[in-house]
CSV table of C-alpha atoms and ligand atoms in Angstrom, one decimal:
chain,number,residue,atom,x,y,z
A,1,UNK,CA,27.6,2.8,11.2
A,2,UNK,CA,26.1,-0.8,11.5
A,3,UNK,CA,26.7,-3.1,14.9
A,4,UNK,CA,28.7,-5.9,13.4
A,5,UNK,CA,27.0,-8.2,15.4
A,6,UNK,CA,23.3,-8.0,14.0
A,7,UNK,CA,25.2,-7.9,10.8
A,8,UNK,CA,26.8,-10.7,11.2
A,9,UNK,CA,23.2,-12.3,12.8
A,10,UNK,CA,21.2,-11.0,9.6
A,11,UNK,CA,19.3,-13.5,7.8
A,12,UNK,CA,19.2,-13.8,4.1
A,13,UNK,CA,15.5,-13.8,3.9
A,14,UNK,CA,13.0,-11.5,5.7
A,15,UNK,CA,9.5,-12.6,5.2
A,16,UNK,CA,7.2,-9.4,6.2
A,17,UNK,CA,3.4,-9.9,7.2
A,18,UNK,CA,0.9,-7.5,8.1
A,19,UNK,CA,-1.9,-9.2,10.3
A,20,UNK,CA,-5.0,-7.9,11.2
A,21,UNK,CA,-7.4,-9.8,13.5
A,22,UNK,CA,-6.2,-13.3,11.6
A,23,UNK,CA,-5.6,-15.1,14.9
A,24,UNK,CA,-7.2,-18.0,13.0
A,25,UNK,CA,-5.1,-18.8,10.1
A,26,UNK,CA,-1.7,-17.6,11.6
A,27,UNK,CA,-0.6,-21.1,12.5
A,28,UNK,CA,-1.5,-22.3,9.5
A,29,UNK,CA,0.5,-19.5,7.7
A,30,UNK,CA,3.5,-19.9,10.0
A,31,UNK,CA,3.6,-23.9,9.5
A,32,UNK,CA,3.9,-23.1,5.7
A,33,UNK,CA,6.1,-20.2,5.6
A,34,UNK,CA,8.6,-22.5,7.5
A,35,UNK,CA,8.1,-25.3,5.4
A,36,UNK,CA,8.8,-23.2,2.2
A,37,UNK,CA,11.6,-21.1,3.8
A,38,UNK,CA,13.5,-24.4,5.6
A,39,UNK,CA,13.3,-25.8,1.7
A,40,UNK,CA,15.7,-22.8,0.8
A,41,UNK,CA,18.3,-23.9,3.0
A,42,UNK,CA,19.4,-20.0,4.0
A,43,UNK,CA,18.8,-18.2,7.2
A,44,UNK,CA,15.7,-16.4,7.4
A,45,UNK,CA,13.2,-14.6,9.5
A,46,UNK,CA,9.4,-14.2,9.7
A,47,UNK,CA,8.2,-10.4,11.0
A,48,UNK,CA,4.4,-10.1,11.6
A,49,UNK,CA,3.3,-6.7,11.9
A,50,UNK,CA,0.2,-6.4,14.4
A,51,UNK,CA,-1.8,-3.7,12.8
A,52,UNK,CA,-4.0,-3.5,16.1
A,53,UNK,CA,-5.9,-6.5,15.9
A,54,UNK,CA,-9.1,-6.5,18.0
A,55,UNK,CA,-8.9,-10.7,18.0
A,56,UNK,CA,-6.2,-12.7,19.7
A,57,UNK,CA,-3.8,-12.5,16.8
A,58,UNK,CA,-0.9,-10.6,19.2
A,59,UNK,CA,-1.5,-13.8,21.4
A,60,UNK,CA,-1.0,-16.0,18.6
A,61,UNK,CA,2.0,-14.6,17.7
A,62,UNK,CA,3.7,-14.1,20.6
A,63,UNK,CA,3.1,-18.1,21.0
A,64,UNK,CA,4.7,-18.3,17.5
A,65,UNK,CA,7.6,-16.3,18.7
A,66,UNK,CA,8.2,-18.4,21.6
A,67,UNK,CA,8.2,-21.5,20.1
A,68,UNK,CA,10.4,-20.0,17.0
A,69,UNK,CA,12.7,-17.0,17.7
A,70,UNK,CA,12.9,-16.7,13.8
A,71,UNK,CA,9.2,-15.4,14.0
A,72,UNK,CA,9.6,-11.8,15.0
A,73,UNK,CA,6.8,-9.4,16.3
A,74,UNK,CA,6.2,-5.7,15.6
A,75,UNK,CA,2.8,-4.5,17.8
A,76,UNK,CA,1.3,-1.4,16.6
A,77,UNK,CA,-0.1,1.0,19.3
A,78,UNK,CA,-3.3,1.0,16.7
A,79,UNK,CA,-4.6,0.1,13.6
A,80,UNK,CA,-2.5,2.1,10.9
A,81,UNK,CA,-3.7,0.1,8.0
A,82,UNK,CA,-2.2,-2.4,5.5
A,83,UNK,CA,0.7,-0.3,3.5
A,84,UNK,CA,1.9,1.4,6.8
A,85,UNK,CA,2.2,-2.3,8.7
A,86,UNK,CA,4.1,-3.5,5.5
A,87,UNK,CA,6.3,-0.6,5.6
A,88,UNK,CA,7.3,-0.9,9.2
A,89,UNK,CA,7.9,-4.7,8.3
A,90,UNK,CA,10.4,-3.7,5.8
A,91,UNK,CA,12.3,-1.0,8.2
A,92,UNK,CA,12.3,-3.6,10.5
A,93,UNK,CA,13.6,-6.3,8.2
A,94,UNK,CA,17.3,-6.9,8.0
A,95,UNK,CA,17.6,-9.6,5.3
A,96,UNK,CA,19.2,-9.6,1.7
A,97,UNK,CA,15.8,-10.1,0.2
A,98,UNK,CA,12.6,-8.8,1.8
A,99,UNK,CA,9.2,-10.8,0.8
A,100,UNK,CA,6.1,-9.1,1.5
A,101,UNK,CA,3.2,-11.2,1.7
A,102,UNK,CA,-0.4,-11.3,3.0
A,103,UNK,CA,-1.1,-13.3,6.5
A,104,UNK,CA,-4.7,-14.5,5.1
A,105,UNK,CA,-3.0,-17.2,2.7
A,106,UNK,CA,-4.4,-15.6,0.1
A,107,UNK,CA,-1.0,-15.2,-1.4
A,108,UNK,CA,0.3,-18.8,-1.4
A,109,UNK,CA,3.6,-19.1,0.5
A,110,UNK,CA,5.1,-21.7,-1.7
A,111,UNK,CA,4.7,-18.8,-4.4
A,112,UNK,CA,8.0,-17.8,-2.8
A,113,UNK,CA,10.3,-20.2,-4.2
A,114,UNK,CA,9.3,-18.8,-7.4
A,115,UNK,CA,9.9,-15.2,-6.4
A,116,UNK,CA,13.5,-16.1,-5.0
A,117,UNK,CA,14.7,-18.1,-8.5
A,118,UNK,CA,14.1,-15.0,-10.0
A,119,UNK,CA,16.1,-13.0,-7.5
A,120,UNK,CA,19.1,-15.7,-8.0
A,121,UNK,CA,19.0,-14.9,-11.2
A,122,UNK,CA,19.6,-11.4,-10.7
A,123,UNK,CA,16.2,-9.3,-10.5
A,124,UNK,CA,15.7,-7.0,-7.7
A,125,UNK,CA,12.1,-6.8,-7.6
A,126,UNK,CA,10.1,-9.9,-8.4
A,127,UNK,CA,6.1,-9.1,-8.1
A,128,UNK,CA,3.5,-11.9,-8.1
A,129,UNK,CA,1.0,-11.7,-10.7
A,130,UNK,CA,-2.3,-12.7,-10.2
A,131,UNK,CA,-3.5,-15.4,-12.6
A,132,UNK,CA,-7.3,-15.9,-11.4
A,133,UNK,CA,-9.2,-14.9,-8.4
A,134,UNK,CA,-11.1,-17.6,-7.1
A,135,UNK,CA,-13.9,-16.7,-4.9
A,136,UNK,CA,-13.8,-12.7,-5.1
A,137,UNK,CA,-17.1,-11.1,-6.2
A,138,UNK,CA,-18.0,-9.7,-9.6
A,139,UNK,CA,-17.9,-6.4,-7.9
A,140,UNK,CA,-14.0,-6.8,-6.8
A,141,UNK,CA,-12.4,-8.1,-9.7
A,142,UNK,CA,-14.2,-5.7,-11.8
A,143,UNK,CA,-13.2,-2.8,-9.5
A,144,UNK,CA,-9.8,-4.3,-9.4
A,145,UNK,CA,-9.5,-4.6,-12.9
A,146,UNK,CA,-10.7,-1.0,-13.6
A,147,UNK,CA,-8.0,0.1,-11.3
A,148,UNK,CA,-5.0,-1.1,-12.3
A,149,UNK,CA,-6.2,0.1,-16.0
A,150,UNK,CA,-7.1,3.8,-14.9
A,151,UNK,CA,-3.6,3.6,-12.6
A,152,UNK,CA,-1.9,2.1,-16.0
A,153,UNK,CA,-3.0,5.4,-18.0
A,154,UNK,CA,-2.9,8.3,-16.0
A,155,UNK,CA,0.2,7.7,-13.6
A,156,UNK,CA,3.6,8.2,-14.4
A,157,UNK,CA,5.6,5.4,-13.5
A,158,UNK,CA,4.6,1.6,-15.0
A,159,UNK,CA,3.0,-0.2,-12.7
A,160,UNK,CA,2.3,-3.5,-13.6
A,161,UNK,CA,-1.4,-4.8,-14.1
A,162,UNK,CA,-2.6,-7.4,-11.6
A,163,UNK,CA,-0.1,-7.3,-9.1
A,164,UNK,CA,-0.7,-6.7,-5.4
A,165,UNK,CA,1.7,-5.8,-2.4
A,166,UNK,CA,2.7,-9.5,-3.1
A,167,UNK,CA,6.6,-9.5,-4.2
A,168,UNK,CA,10.3,-9.9,-3.5
A,169,UNK,CA,12.6,-6.7,-3.0
A,170,UNK,CA,16.3,-6.8,-2.9
A,171,UNK,CA,18.0,-4.6,-0.2
A,172,UNK,CA,18.6,-1.8,-2.6
A,173,UNK,CA,15.3,-1.8,-3.3
A,174,UNK,CA,14.1,-2.1,0.5
A,175,UNK,CA,16.5,0.4,1.5
A,176,UNK,CA,15.4,3.2,-1.1
A,177,UNK,CA,11.7,2.7,-0.6
A,178,UNK,CA,11.9,2.8,3.1
A,179,UNK,CA,14.0,6.2,2.9
A,180,UNK,CA,10.7,7.3,1.2
A,181,UNK,CA,8.8,8.8,4.5
A,182,UNK,CA,6.1,10.2,2.5
A,183,UNK,CA,2.8,9.1,4.3
A,184,UNK,CA,0.1,8.2,1.8
A,185,UNK,CA,1.4,4.9,0.6
A,186,UNK,CA,1.3,3.0,-2.3
A,187,UNK,CA,3.8,0.7,-2.0
A,188,UNK,CA,3.5,-1.2,-5.3
A,189,UNK,CA,3.9,2.2,-7.2
A,190,UNK,CA,6.8,3.0,-4.9
A,191,UNK,CA,8.6,-0.1,-5.7
A,192,UNK,CA,7.8,0.3,-9.4
A,193,UNK,CA,9.1,4.2,-9.1
A,194,UNK,CA,12.5,2.9,-7.7
A,195,UNK,CA,13.5,1.3,-11.1
A,196,UNK,CA,16.2,-1.0,-10.7
A,197,UNK,CA,15.6,-4.9,-12.8
A,198,UNK,CA,12.0,-5.7,-12.0
A,199,UNK,CA,10.2,-8.8,-13.4
A,200,UNK,CA,7.1,-10.8,-12.8
A,201,UNK,CA,5.8,-14.5,-12.0
A,202,UNK,CA,1.9,-15.7,-12.2
A,203,UNK,CA,0.6,-17.3,-9.6
A,204,UNK,CA,-2.9,-18.2,-8.9
A,205,UNK,CA,-4.6,-16.2,-5.6
A,206,UNK,CA,-6.4,-18.6,-3.2
A,207,UNK,CA,-10.0,-18.2,-1.5
A,208,UNK,CA,-9.9,-16.8,2.0
A,209,UNK,CA,-9.9,-19.5,4.4
A,210,UNK,CA,-10.6,-18.0,7.8
A,211,UNK,CA,-12.3,-14.5,8.7
A,212,UNK,CA,-13.2,-12.2,6.1
A,213,UNK,CA,-11.8,-9.4,4.2
A,214,UNK,CA,-10.7,-5.8,5.9
A,215,UNK,CA,-10.5,-4.3,2.6
A,216,UNK,CA,-14.1,-2.7,2.5
A,217,UNK,CA,-14.7,-0.2,-0.4
A,218,UNK,CA,-14.1,2.8,1.7
A,219,UNK,CA,-10.2,1.5,2.4
A,220,UNK,CA,-9.9,0.5,-1.5
A,221,UNK,CA,-11.2,3.9,-2.6
A,222,UNK,CA,-8.6,5.5,-0.4
A,223,UNK,CA,-5.9,3.3,-1.7
A,224,UNK,CA,-6.7,4.1,-5.4
A,225,UNK,CA,-6.8,7.6,-4.7
A,226,UNK,CA,-3.5,7.4,-2.6
A,227,UNK,CA,-2.1,5.9,-5.9
A,228,UNK,CA,-3.5,8.3,-8.2
A,229,UNK,CA,-2.4,11.2,-6.1
A,230,UNK,CA,1.1,9.9,-5.1
A,231,UNK,CA,1.9,9.0,-8.9
A,232,UNK,CA,0.1,11.2,-10.9
A,233,UNK,CA,-0.9,15.1,-11.7
A,234,UNK,CA,-4.0,14.1,-13.9
A,235,UNK,CA,-6.8,15.1,-11.6
A,236,UNK,CA,-4.8,18.7,-11.5
A,237,UNK,CA,-4.3,19.0,-15.3
A,238,UNK,CA,-8.0,17.9,-15.8
A,239,UNK,CA,-8.9,21.5,-14.8
A,240,UNK,CA,-7.6,23.0,-17.6
A,241,UNK,CA,-9.3,20.4,-20.1
A,242,UNK,CA,-12.5,21.3,-18.6
A,243,UNK,CA,-11.6,25.3,-18.7
A,244,UNK,CA,-11.1,24.8,-22.7
A,245,UNK,CA,-13.9,22.9,-23.4
A,246,UNK,CA,-16.1,25.3,-21.6
A,247,UNK,CA,-14.7,28.3,-23.3
A,248,UNK,CA,-14.9,26.4,-26.7
A,249,UNK,CA,-18.6,26.0,-26.1
A,250,UNK,CA,-19.6,29.9,-24.9
A,251,UNK,CA,-17.2,30.9,-27.8
A,252,UNK,CA,-19.3,28.7,-30.1
A,253,UNK,CA,-22.9,28.7,-28.6
A,254,UNK,CA,-23.2,32.8,-28.3
A,255,UNK,CA,-23.1,33.0,-32.2
A,256,UNK,CA,-25.2,29.8,-32.8
A,257,UNK,CA,-27.8,31.2,-30.7
A,258,UNK,CA,-27.6,34.7,-32.0
A,259,UNK,CA,-27.9,33.5,-35.4
A,260,UNK,CA,-31.0,31.0,-34.6
A,261,UNK,CA,-32.6,33.8,-32.9
A,262,UNK,CA,-32.5,36.0,-35.8
A,263,UNK,CA,-33.3,33.2,-38.5
A,264,UNK,CA,-36.3,31.7,-36.5
A,265,UNK,CA,-37.3,35.1,-34.8
A,266,UNK,CA,-38.2,32.8,-31.9
A,267,UNK,CA,-36.5,33.8,-28.3
A,268,UNK,CA,-34.4,30.5,-27.7
A,269,UNK,CA,-32.7,29.8,-24.8
A,270,UNK,CA,-34.8,32.1,-22.6
A,271,UNK,CA,-35.6,32.5,-19.1
A,272,UNK,CA,-34.5,31.0,-15.8
A,273,UNK,CA,-34.3,27.5,-16.0
A,274,UNK,CA,-31.4,27.8,-18.6
A,275,UNK,CA,-29.6,30.2,-16.6
A,276,UNK,CA,-29.8,28.0,-13.3
A,277,UNK,CA,-29.0,24.8,-15.2
A,278,UNK,CA,-25.8,26.6,-16.2
A,279,UNK,CA,-25.1,27.7,-13.2
A,280,UNK,CA,-25.5,24.3,-11.1
A,281,UNK,CA,-23.0,22.2,-13.7
A,282,UNK,CA,-20.3,25.3,-13.5
A,283,UNK,CA,-20.6,24.9,-9.3
A,284,UNK,CA,-20.5,21.0,-9.8
A,285,UNK,CA,-17.6,21.7,-12.0
A,286,UNK,CA,-16.2,23.9,-9.6
A,287,UNK,CA,-17.0,22.2,-6.5
A,288,UNK,CA,-15.1,19.4,-7.7
A,289,UNK,CA,-11.8,20.9,-8.6
A,290,UNK,CA,-12.0,22.5,-5.2
A,291,UNK,CA,-12.0,18.7,-3.8
A,292,UNK,CA,-9.0,17.6,-6.3
A,293,UNK,CA,-7.0,20.5,-5.1
A,294,UNK,CA,-8.1,20.1,-1.3
A,295,UNK,CA,-6.7,16.5,-1.6
A,296,UNK,CA,-3.4,17.9,-2.6
A,297,UNK,CA,-3.1,20.3,-0.2
A,298,UNK,CA,-4.5,17.6,2.6
A,299,UNK,CA,-1.2,15.6,1.4
A,300,UNK,CA,1.1,18.4,1.6
A,301,UNK,CA,-0.1,19.1,5.1
A,302,UNK,CA,0.4,15.7,6.1
A,303,UNK,CA,3.7,15.9,4.8
A,304,UNK,CA,4.7,19.3,6.5
A,305,UNK,CA,3.4,17.8,10.0
A,306,UNK,CA,5.8,15.3,9.8
A,307,UNK,CA,4.3,12.8,12.0
A,308,UNK,CA,6.4,9.6,12.2
A,309,UNK,CA,4.6,7.0,10.0
A,310,UNK,CA,3.3,4.7,12.8
A,311,UNK,CA,3.8,4.1,16.6
A,312,UNK,CA,5.2,1.1,17.9
A,313,UNK,CA,4.0,0.0,21.3
A,314,UNK,CA,6.0,-3.4,21.7
A,315,UNK,CA,8.4,-5.7,19.8
A,316,UNK,CA,9.4,-9.4,20.5
A,317,UNK,CA,12.7,-10.8,19.2
A,318,UNK,CA,14.5,-7.3,19.1
A,319,UNK,CA,15.8,-7.5,22.5
A,320,UNK,CA,19.6,-8.2,22.0
A,321,UNK,CA,19.9,-7.2,18.2
A,322,UNK,CA,20.5,-3.4,18.7
A,323,UNK,CA,17.7,-1.0,17.5
A,324,UNK,CA,17.3,-1.3,13.9
A,325,UNK,CA,17.7,1.7,11.5
A,326,UNK,CA,14.3,3.2,12.1
A,327,UNK,CA,13.3,1.8,15.4
A,328,UNK,CA,14.1,4.8,17.8
A,329,UNK,CA,12.4,7.2,15.4
A,330,UNK,CA,9.2,5.3,15.8
A,331,UNK,CA,9.1,3.5,19.1
A,332,UNK,CA,6.9,5.1,21.7
A,333,UNK,CA,9.6,4.6,24.6
A,334,UNK,CA,7.8,4.1,27.8
A,335,UNK,CA,10.5,5.5,29.5
A,336,UNK,CA,10.7,8.3,27.7
A,337,UNK,CA,7.0,9.0,28.3
A,338,UNK,CA,7.9,9.0,32.1
A,339,UNK,CA,10.9,11.1,32.0
A,340,UNK,CA,9.2,14.0,30.2
A,341,UNK,CA,7.8,16.6,32.6
A,342,UNK,CA,4.3,17.3,32.5
A,343,UNK,CA,3.8,20.1,29.6
A,344,UNK,CA,1.8,23.6,31.4
B,401,UDP,N1,-4.4,-6.0,7.0
B,401,UDP,C1,-3.9,-5.1,8.2
B,401,UDP,N2,-4.4,-4.0,8.1
B,401,UDP,C2,-5.4,-3.5,8.0
B,401,UDP,C3,-6.2,-4.3,7.0
B,401,UDP,C4,-5.8,-5.6,6.6
B,401,UDP,O1,-2.5,-5.3,8.3
B,401,UDP,O2,-6.2,-2.6,8.5
B,401,UDP,C5,-3.8,-7.0,6.3
B,401,UDP,C6,-4.2,-8.1,6.5
B,401,UDP,O3,-4.1,-8.8,8.2
B,401,UDP,C7,-4.1,-9.4,5.6
B,401,UDP,C8,-3.6,-8.0,4.4
B,401,UDP,O4,-3.5,-7.0,5.0
B,401,UDP,O5,-2.9,-10.2,5.8
B,401,UDP,C9,-4.8,-8.1,3.4
B,401,UDP,O6,-6.1,-7.8,4.0
B,401,UDP,P1,-7.0,-8.1,3.5
B,401,UDP,O7,-7.2,-10.0,3.2
B,401,UDP,O8,-8.2,-7.9,4.2
B,401,UDP,O9,-7.7,-7.5,2.1
B,401,UDP,P2,-7.7,-8.1,0.7
B,401,UDP,O10,-6.9,-9.5,0.6
B,401,UDP,O11,-9.5,-8.6,0.8
B,401,UDP,O12,-7.9,-7.0,-0.4
B,402,MG,MG1,-6.9,-10.9,1.8
């Protein structure tokens, strides 16, 4: 049962922004979001999720909340990563439409107007498609392009090309996605997976004004791998193709070598070097598939363990609202910890 008071106060729009070391840019981000949201003329909230920032971000966020109570803050106990921060923001959002946007001003808040216009037309998911990406290295552009194409080819869901997490989701979509509690999350895939009416609007991605990217190659690879394993069994199926190819090779190669030996009278493919090369090649193929299997097993383990997706240290702006749906599950209650008798 929903509490009628918090229902009555629920805003039309929830803007959700993950924050990791963005202290410098946050005031401008807030100003621009506010300008756009106020021009829409309906109640809104801005949910900032502090993903374990090491700079003054939390201080700035608390200041913004003090000045404008429509700014609400979720403070993680540590860095849980971008996709988890977005998930928490969606858990806490109460709007009829939820907008996911980066807090580093690379996603221009003004685009929210276009997203909202499409939502008003009746679309339940409106994703922002990148036109051009100034100021990004050719390496990032190339890997991003490659990544979106590969995902497109091998996954079972249609994940639109050149989109990030910048998007608007209707309440129904938000409910569907927040009900999926899988641990290795690829949110743009999950929002595609749930279906409903989806469309895109084009926008120009801006240059990062402050700070630097928090997505090093390592995190990009993790995200890409989450996308692949979360939405495709292709890497597992790959083993059977390799098995067929090797089988075919052995069936063909053995008679060919035999015939050549008889015809030429020479001892072709003789000796250790050949044997060692073949063993090494097969060994590497086998280890590759161990790795692939292991990746899926690790993900099963992640789910079976059933840990919460994130731990919240503090919230600002939820004091008198009644607890949001998942608040109790994920909140590390100080009082709980004190009351629990020491183990052992
Ligand atoms: N971010 C986060 N946790 C992280 C890394 C990034 O919440 O561990 C946030 C960051 O503050 C930004 C957004 O996620 O709002 C996108 O990150 P970033 O700009 O570093 O990625 P890029 O745009 O370079 O892909
Ligand atoms: Mg960025």
